[in-house]
Short mmCIF file of C-alpha atoms and ligand atoms in Angstrom, two decimals:
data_model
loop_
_atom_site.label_atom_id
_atom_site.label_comp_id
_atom_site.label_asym_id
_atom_site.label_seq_id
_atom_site.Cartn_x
_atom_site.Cartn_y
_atom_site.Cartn_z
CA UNK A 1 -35.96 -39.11 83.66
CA UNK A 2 -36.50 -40.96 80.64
CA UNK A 3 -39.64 -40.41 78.41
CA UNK A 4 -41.50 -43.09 75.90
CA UNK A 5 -39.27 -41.91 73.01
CA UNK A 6 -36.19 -42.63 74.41
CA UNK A 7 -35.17 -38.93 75.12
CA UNK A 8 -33.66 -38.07 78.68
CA UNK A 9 -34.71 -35.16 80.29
CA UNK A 10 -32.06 -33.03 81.44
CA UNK A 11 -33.03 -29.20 81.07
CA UNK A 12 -36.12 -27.73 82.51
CA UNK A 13 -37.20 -24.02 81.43
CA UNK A 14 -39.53 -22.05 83.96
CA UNK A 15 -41.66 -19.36 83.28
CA UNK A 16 -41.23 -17.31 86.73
CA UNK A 17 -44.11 -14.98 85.90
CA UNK A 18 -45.99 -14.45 82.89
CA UNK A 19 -46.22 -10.79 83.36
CA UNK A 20 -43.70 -8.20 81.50
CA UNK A 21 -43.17 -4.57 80.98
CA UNK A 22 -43.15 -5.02 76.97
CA UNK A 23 -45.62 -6.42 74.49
CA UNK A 24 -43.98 -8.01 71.62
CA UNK A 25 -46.42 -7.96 68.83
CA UNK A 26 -45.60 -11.27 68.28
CA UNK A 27 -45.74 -12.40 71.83
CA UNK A 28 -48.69 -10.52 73.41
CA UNK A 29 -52.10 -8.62 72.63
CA UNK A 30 -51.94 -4.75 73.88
CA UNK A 31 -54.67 -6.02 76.54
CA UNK A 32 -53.47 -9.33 77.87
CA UNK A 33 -55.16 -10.67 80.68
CA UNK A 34 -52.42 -12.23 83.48
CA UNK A 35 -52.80 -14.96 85.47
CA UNK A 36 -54.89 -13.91 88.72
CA UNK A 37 -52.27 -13.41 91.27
CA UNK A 38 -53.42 -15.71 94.25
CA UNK A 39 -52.17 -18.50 91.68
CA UNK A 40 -49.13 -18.00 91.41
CA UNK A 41 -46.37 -19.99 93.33
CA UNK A 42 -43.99 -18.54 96.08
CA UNK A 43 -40.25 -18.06 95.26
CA UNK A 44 -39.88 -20.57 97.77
CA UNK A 45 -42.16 -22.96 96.00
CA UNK A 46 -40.14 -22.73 92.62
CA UNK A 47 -37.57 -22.99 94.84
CA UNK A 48 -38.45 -26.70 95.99
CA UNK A 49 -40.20 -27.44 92.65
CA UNK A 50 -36.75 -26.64 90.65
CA UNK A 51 -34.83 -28.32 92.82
CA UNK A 52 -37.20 -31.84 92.76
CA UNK A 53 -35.88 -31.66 89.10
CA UNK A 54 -32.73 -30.83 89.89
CA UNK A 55 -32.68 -34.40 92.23
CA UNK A 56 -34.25 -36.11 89.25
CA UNK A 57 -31.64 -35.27 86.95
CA UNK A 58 -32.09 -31.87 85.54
CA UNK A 59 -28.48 -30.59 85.14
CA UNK A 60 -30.26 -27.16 83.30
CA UNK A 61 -32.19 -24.60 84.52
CA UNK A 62 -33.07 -21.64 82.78
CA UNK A 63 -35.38 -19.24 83.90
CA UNK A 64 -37.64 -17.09 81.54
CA UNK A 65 -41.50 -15.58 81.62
CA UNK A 66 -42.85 -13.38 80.71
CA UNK A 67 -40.07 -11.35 81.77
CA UNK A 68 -38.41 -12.31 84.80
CA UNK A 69 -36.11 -9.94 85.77
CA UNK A 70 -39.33 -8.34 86.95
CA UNK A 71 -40.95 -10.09 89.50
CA UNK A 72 -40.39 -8.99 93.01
CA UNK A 73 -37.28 -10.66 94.72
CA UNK A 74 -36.17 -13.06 91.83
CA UNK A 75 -32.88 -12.60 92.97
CA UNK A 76 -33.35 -14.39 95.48
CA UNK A 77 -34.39 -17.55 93.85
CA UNK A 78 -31.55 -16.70 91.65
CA UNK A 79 -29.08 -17.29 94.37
CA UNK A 80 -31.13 -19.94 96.10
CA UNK A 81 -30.59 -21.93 93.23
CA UNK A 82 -26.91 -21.12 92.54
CA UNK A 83 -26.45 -23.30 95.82
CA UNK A 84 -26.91 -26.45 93.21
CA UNK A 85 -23.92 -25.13 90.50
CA UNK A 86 -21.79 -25.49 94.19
CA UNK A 87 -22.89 -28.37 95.10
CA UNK A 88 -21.89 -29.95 91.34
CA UNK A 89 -25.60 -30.95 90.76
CA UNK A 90 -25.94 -28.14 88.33
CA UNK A 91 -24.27 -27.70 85.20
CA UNK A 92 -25.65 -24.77 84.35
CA UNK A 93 -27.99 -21.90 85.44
CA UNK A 94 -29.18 -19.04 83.01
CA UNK A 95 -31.87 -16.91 81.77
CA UNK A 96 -33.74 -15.80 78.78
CA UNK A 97 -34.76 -11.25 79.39
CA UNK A 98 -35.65 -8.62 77.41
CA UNK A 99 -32.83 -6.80 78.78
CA UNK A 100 -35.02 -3.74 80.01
CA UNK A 101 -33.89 -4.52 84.15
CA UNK A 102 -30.02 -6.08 83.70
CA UNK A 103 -28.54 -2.81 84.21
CA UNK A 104 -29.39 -3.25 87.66
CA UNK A 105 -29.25 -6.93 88.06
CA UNK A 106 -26.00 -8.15 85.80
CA UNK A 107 -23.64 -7.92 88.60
CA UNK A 108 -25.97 -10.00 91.15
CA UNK A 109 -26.65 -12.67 87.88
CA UNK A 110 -22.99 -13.28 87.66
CA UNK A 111 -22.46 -12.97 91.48
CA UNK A 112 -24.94 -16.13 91.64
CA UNK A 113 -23.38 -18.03 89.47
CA UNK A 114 -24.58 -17.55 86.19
CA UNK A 115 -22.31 -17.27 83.27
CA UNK A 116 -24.37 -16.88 79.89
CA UNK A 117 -27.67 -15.46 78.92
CA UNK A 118 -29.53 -14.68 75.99
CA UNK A 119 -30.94 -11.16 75.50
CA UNK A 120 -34.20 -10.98 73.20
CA UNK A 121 -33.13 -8.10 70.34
CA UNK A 122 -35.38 -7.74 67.19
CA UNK A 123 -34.06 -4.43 65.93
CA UNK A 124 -31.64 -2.23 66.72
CA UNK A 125 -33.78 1.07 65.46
CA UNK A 126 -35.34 2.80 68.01
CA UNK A 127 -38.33 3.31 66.71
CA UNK A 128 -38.16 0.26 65.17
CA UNK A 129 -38.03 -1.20 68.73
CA UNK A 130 -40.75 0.76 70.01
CA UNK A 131 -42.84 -0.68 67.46
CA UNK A 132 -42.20 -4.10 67.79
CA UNK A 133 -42.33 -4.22 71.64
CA UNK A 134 -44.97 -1.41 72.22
CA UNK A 135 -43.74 -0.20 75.80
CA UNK A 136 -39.66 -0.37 75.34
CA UNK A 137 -37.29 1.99 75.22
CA UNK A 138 -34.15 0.35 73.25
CA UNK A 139 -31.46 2.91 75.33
CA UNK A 140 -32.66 0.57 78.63
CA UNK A 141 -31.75 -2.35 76.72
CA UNK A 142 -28.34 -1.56 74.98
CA UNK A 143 -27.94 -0.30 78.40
CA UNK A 144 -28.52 -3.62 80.24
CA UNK A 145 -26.53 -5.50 77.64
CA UNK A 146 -23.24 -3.15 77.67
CA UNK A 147 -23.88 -3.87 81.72
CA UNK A 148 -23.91 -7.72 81.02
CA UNK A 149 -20.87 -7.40 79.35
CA UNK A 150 -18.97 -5.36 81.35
CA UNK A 151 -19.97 -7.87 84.72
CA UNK A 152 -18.26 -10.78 82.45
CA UNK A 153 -21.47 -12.81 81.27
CA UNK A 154 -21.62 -14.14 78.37
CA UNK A 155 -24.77 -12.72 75.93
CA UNK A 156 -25.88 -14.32 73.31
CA UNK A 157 -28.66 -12.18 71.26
CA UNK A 158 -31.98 -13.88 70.02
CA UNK A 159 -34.33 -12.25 67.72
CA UNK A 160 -37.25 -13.04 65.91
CA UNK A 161 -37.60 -12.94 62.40
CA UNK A 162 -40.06 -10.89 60.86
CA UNK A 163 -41.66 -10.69 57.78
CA UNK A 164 -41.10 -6.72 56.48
CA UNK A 165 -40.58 -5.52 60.15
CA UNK A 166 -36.49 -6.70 60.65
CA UNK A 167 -35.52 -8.90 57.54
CA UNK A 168 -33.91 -5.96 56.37
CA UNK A 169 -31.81 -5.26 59.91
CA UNK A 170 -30.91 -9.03 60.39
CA UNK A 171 -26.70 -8.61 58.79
CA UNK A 172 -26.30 -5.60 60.46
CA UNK A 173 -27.78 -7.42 63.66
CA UNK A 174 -25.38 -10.06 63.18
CA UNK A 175 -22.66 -7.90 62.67
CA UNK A 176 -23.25 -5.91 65.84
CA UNK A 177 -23.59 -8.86 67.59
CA UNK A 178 -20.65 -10.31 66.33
CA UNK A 179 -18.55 -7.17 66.57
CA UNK A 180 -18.90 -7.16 70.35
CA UNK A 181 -17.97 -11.10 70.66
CA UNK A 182 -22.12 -12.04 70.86
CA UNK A 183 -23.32 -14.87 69.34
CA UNK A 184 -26.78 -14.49 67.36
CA UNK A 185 -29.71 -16.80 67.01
CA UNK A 186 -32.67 -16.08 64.84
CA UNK A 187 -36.09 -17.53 65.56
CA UNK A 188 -38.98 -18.18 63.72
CA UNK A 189 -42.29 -17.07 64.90
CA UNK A 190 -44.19 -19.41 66.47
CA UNK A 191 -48.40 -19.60 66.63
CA UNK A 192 -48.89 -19.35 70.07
CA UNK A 193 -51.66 -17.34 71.69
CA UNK A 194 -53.66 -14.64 70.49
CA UNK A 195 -52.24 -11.63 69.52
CA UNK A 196 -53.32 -8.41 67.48
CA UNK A 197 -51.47 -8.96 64.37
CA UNK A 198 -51.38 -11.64 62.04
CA UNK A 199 -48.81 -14.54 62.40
CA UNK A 200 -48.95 -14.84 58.59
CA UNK A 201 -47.75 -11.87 57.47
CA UNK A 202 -45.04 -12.06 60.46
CA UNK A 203 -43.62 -15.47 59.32
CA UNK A 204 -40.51 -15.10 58.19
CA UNK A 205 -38.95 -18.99 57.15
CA UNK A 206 -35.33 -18.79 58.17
CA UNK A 207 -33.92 -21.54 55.10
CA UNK A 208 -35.21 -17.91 53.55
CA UNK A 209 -32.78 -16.12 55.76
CA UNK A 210 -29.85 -18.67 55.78
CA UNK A 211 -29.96 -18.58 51.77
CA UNK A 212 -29.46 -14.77 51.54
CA UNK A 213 -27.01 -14.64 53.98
CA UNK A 214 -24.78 -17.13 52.09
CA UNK A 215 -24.92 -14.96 49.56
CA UNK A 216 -23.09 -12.25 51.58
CA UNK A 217 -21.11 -14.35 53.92
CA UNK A 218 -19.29 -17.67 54.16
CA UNK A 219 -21.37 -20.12 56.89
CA UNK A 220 -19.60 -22.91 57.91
CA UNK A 221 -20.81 -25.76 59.52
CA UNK A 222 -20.48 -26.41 63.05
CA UNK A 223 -21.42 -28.68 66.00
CA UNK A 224 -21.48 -26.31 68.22
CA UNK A 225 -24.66 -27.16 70.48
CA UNK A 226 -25.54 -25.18 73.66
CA UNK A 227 -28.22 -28.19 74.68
CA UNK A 228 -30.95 -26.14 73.22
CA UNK A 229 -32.88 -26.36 69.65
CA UNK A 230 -30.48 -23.94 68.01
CA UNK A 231 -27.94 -25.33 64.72
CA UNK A 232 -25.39 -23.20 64.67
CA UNK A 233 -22.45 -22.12 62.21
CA UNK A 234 -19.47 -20.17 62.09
CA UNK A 235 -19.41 -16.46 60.03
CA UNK A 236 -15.86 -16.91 58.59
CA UNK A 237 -16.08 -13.23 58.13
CA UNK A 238 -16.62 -12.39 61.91
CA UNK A 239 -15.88 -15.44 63.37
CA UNK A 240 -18.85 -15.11 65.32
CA UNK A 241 -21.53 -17.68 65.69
CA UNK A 242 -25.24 -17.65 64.43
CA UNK A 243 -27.84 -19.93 65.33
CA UNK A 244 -30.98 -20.78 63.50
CA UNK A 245 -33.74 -21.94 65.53
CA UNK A 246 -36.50 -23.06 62.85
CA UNK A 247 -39.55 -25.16 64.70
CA UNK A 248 -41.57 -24.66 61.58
CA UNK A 249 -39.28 -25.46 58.44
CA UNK A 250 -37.53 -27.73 60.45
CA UNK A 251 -38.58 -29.87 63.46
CA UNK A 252 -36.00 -30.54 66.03
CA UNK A 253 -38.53 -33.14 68.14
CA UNK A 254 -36.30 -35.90 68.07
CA UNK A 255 -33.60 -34.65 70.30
CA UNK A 256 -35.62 -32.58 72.39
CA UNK A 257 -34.52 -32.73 76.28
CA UNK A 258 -36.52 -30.19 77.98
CA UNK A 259 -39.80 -29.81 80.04
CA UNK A 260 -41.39 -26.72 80.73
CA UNK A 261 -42.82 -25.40 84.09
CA UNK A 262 -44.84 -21.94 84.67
CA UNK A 263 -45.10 -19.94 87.26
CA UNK A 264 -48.26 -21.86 88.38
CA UNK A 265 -46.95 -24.96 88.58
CA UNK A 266 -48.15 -26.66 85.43
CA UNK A 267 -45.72 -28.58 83.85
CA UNK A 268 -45.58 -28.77 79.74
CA UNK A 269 -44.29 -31.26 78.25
CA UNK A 270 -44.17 -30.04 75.12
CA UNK A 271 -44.09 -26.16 74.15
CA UNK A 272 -46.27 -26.61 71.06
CA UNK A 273 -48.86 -29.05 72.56
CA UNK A 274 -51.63 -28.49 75.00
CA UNK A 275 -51.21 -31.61 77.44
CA UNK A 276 -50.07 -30.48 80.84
CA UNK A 277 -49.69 -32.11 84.50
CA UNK A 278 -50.63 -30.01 87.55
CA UNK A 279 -47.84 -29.97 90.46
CA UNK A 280 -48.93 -27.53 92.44
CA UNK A 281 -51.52 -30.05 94.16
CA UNK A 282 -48.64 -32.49 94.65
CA UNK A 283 -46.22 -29.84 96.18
CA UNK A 284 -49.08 -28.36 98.41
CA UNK A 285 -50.03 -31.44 99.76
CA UNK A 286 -47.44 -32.24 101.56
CA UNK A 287 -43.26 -31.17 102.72
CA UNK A 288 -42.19 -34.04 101.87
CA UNK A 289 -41.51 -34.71 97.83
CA UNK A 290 -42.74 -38.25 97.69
CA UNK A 291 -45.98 -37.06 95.38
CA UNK A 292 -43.98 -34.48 93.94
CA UNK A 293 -41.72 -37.30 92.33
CA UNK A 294 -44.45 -39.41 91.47
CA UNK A 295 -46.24 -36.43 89.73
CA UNK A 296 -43.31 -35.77 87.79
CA UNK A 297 -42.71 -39.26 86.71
CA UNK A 298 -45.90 -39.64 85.12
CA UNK A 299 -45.69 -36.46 83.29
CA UNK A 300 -42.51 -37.24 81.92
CA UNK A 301 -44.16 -40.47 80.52
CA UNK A 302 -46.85 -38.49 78.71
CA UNK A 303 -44.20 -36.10 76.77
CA UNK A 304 -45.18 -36.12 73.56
CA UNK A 305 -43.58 -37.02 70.61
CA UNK A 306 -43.57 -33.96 68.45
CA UNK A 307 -45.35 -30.43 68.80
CA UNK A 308 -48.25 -29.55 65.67
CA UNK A 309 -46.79 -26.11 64.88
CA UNK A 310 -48.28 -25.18 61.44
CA UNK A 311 -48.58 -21.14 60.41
CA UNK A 312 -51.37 -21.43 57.66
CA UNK A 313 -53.35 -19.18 55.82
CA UNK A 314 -56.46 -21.07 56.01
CA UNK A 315 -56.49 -21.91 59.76
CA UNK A 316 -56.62 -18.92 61.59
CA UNK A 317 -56.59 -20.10 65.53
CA UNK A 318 -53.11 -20.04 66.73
CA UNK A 319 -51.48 -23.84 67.30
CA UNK A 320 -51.82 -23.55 71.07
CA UNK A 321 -54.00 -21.28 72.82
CA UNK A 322 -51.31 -19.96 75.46
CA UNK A 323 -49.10 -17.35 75.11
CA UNK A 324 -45.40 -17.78 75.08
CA UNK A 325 -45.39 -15.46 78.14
CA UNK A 326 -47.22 -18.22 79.58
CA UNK A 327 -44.75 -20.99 78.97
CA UNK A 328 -41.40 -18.86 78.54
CA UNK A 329 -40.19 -19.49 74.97
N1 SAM B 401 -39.21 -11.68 78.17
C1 SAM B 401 -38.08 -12.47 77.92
C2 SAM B 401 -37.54 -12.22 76.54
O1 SAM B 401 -38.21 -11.58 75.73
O2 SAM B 401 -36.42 -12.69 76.29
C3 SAM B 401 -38.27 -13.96 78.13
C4 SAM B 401 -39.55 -14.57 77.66
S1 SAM B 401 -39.84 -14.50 75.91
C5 SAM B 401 -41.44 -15.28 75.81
C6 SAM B 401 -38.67 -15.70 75.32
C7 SAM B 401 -38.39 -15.67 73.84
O3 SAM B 401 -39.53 -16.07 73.14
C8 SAM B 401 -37.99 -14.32 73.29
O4 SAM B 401 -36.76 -14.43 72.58
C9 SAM B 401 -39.10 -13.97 72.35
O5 SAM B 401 -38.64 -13.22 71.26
C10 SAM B 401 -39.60 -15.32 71.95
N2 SAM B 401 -40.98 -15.35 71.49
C11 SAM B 401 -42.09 -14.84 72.07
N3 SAM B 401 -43.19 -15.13 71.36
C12 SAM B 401 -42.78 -15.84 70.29
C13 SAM B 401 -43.44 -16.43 69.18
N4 SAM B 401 -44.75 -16.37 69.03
N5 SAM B 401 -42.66 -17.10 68.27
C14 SAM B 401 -41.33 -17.20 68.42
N6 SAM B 401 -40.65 -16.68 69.45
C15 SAM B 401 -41.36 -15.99 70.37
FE1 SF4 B 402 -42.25 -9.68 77.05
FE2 SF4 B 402 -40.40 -11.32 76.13
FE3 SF4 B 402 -42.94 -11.57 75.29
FE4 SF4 B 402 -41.53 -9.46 74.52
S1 SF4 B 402 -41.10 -11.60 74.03
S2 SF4 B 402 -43.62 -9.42 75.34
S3 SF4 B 402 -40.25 -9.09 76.24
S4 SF4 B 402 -42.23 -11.91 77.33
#
């Protein structure tokens, strides 16, 4: 799959519900409103959606949400779709969680053929954590990751930076991180969707970050490049790696490879732009994947250049009006 820009498509993210039992300040309102339930698509139908992508030369899958360790049965399509990483036609299969449910599910995960994940971790004070996420406990977490670790996946932390809420935290994040042979990425906040508090005073620009941390430690280029958005160096002083991923103060369009699909079937093409193709009418209407492919095709010829991602004082609408529940970060 090749789009206008010259960019092959090789990694697809799905959102595998948009539901969760947290609310990031940064990711939801208190009150969201889900997606009505009679819309969503059968395990069976991501099933044969993923794997349409997987015969048109996705060699990535990662699976995210909203959270999806918990919607019913995911395991399933978990090891439904480890049947490609046998068959060779899979690189790699993985998933983006809060943590909250991997105590119970890290053995299964790794029985299924996944070897890395990333675990979302803003702070690592509990109350901290209970702000910033409303619902969570942080014990359930450290839990799930020491359980991760212990089944032999790899975990690579990702947190959000925040503006007065964990800029203070994010060295002795790394450090932790580091100290038990995670890497770390940082993220910067991104306007999507609604939510209670205001993205200004949460945006955090990581150049910020990186500077101070040079300060403190030695960062040394790399090339390191997990097929995602992150730049990465090396700590020299904990030999551990730390990614920056920085859509705002520095656009990584140009070698993006991904398409995103939720839980609905509506493919993005672009996290931080509003076009979208429908392919649950294509699936639906009919076994065999004949539409399905054609559906896809022309979707991958609309992908759009660049996303519009601007956090500004003046405009006060988010970029896009969906959550990143909706599209799975
Ligand atoms: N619930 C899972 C989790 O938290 O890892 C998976 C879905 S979550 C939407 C995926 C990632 O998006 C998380 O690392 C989260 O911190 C990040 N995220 C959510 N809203 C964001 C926003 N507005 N800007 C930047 N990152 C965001
Ligand atoms: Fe849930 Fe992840 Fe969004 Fe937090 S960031 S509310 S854990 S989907």
């Amino acid at each position: 799959m090749l789009d206008p820009f010259g960019r092959t498509i090789t990694y697809l993210r799905v959102s595998v519900t948009d539901r969760c039992d947290f609310r990031c300040t940064y990711c939801m309102a208190e009150d969201m409103t889900f997606l009505p339930k009679a819309e969503l698509l059968t395990l069976e139908e991501l099933d044969r959606l993923c794997s349409a992508f997987v015969a048109k030369g996705v060699r990535k899958l990662r699976l995210t949400g909203g959270e999806p360790l918990v919607r019913r049965n995911v395991m399933g399509l978990v090891r439904s779709l480890g049947r490609h990483l046998q068959t060779g036609a899979l690189d790699e299969l993985t998933l983006t969680t809060n943590g909250s449910q991997l105590a119970k599910f890290a053995g299964e995960l790794k029985d299924a053929g996944i070897k890395r994940i990333n675990v979302s971790l803003d702070t690592l004070d509990p109350a901290r954590f209970r702000d910033i996420t409303r619902w969570g406990r942080i014990e359930q977490v450290r839990d799930g990751i020491d359980a991760a670790l212990d089944a032999g996946l790899k975990v690579k932390i990702n947190a959000v930076a925040l503006r007065g809420t964990n800029e203070d935290e994010i060295e002795d994040l790394m450090l932790w991180a580091h100290g038990r042979g995670m890497d770390f990425t940082l993220i910067e906040t991104m306007p999507m969707g609604e939510v209670d508090a205001d993205r200004t005073d949460q945006y955090l620009p990581l150049s910020l970050v990186r500077t101070r941390l040079a300060q403190r430690f030695t960062l040394e280029e790399s090339d390191y490049r997990t097929g995602g958005p992150a730049r990465y160096v090396r700590v020299a002083e904990t030999g551990g790696r730390l990614g920056f991923i920085t859509p705002l103060t520095h656009n990584f369009c140009e070698s993006c490879n991904r398409v995103r699909l939720t839980c609905t079937g509506t493919l993005y093409m672009c996290l931080g732009q509003d076009d979208a193709a429908d392919l649950r009418a294509p699936l639906r209407a009919s076994s065999d994947d004949t539409l399905l492919s054609t559906a896809i095709d022309e979707a991958i010829a609309r992908k759009p250049k660049g996303h519009d991602f601007v956090i500004d004082r003046r405009r006060k609408a988010p970029a896009v009006a969906r959550h990143m529940s909706v599209t799975g970060g």
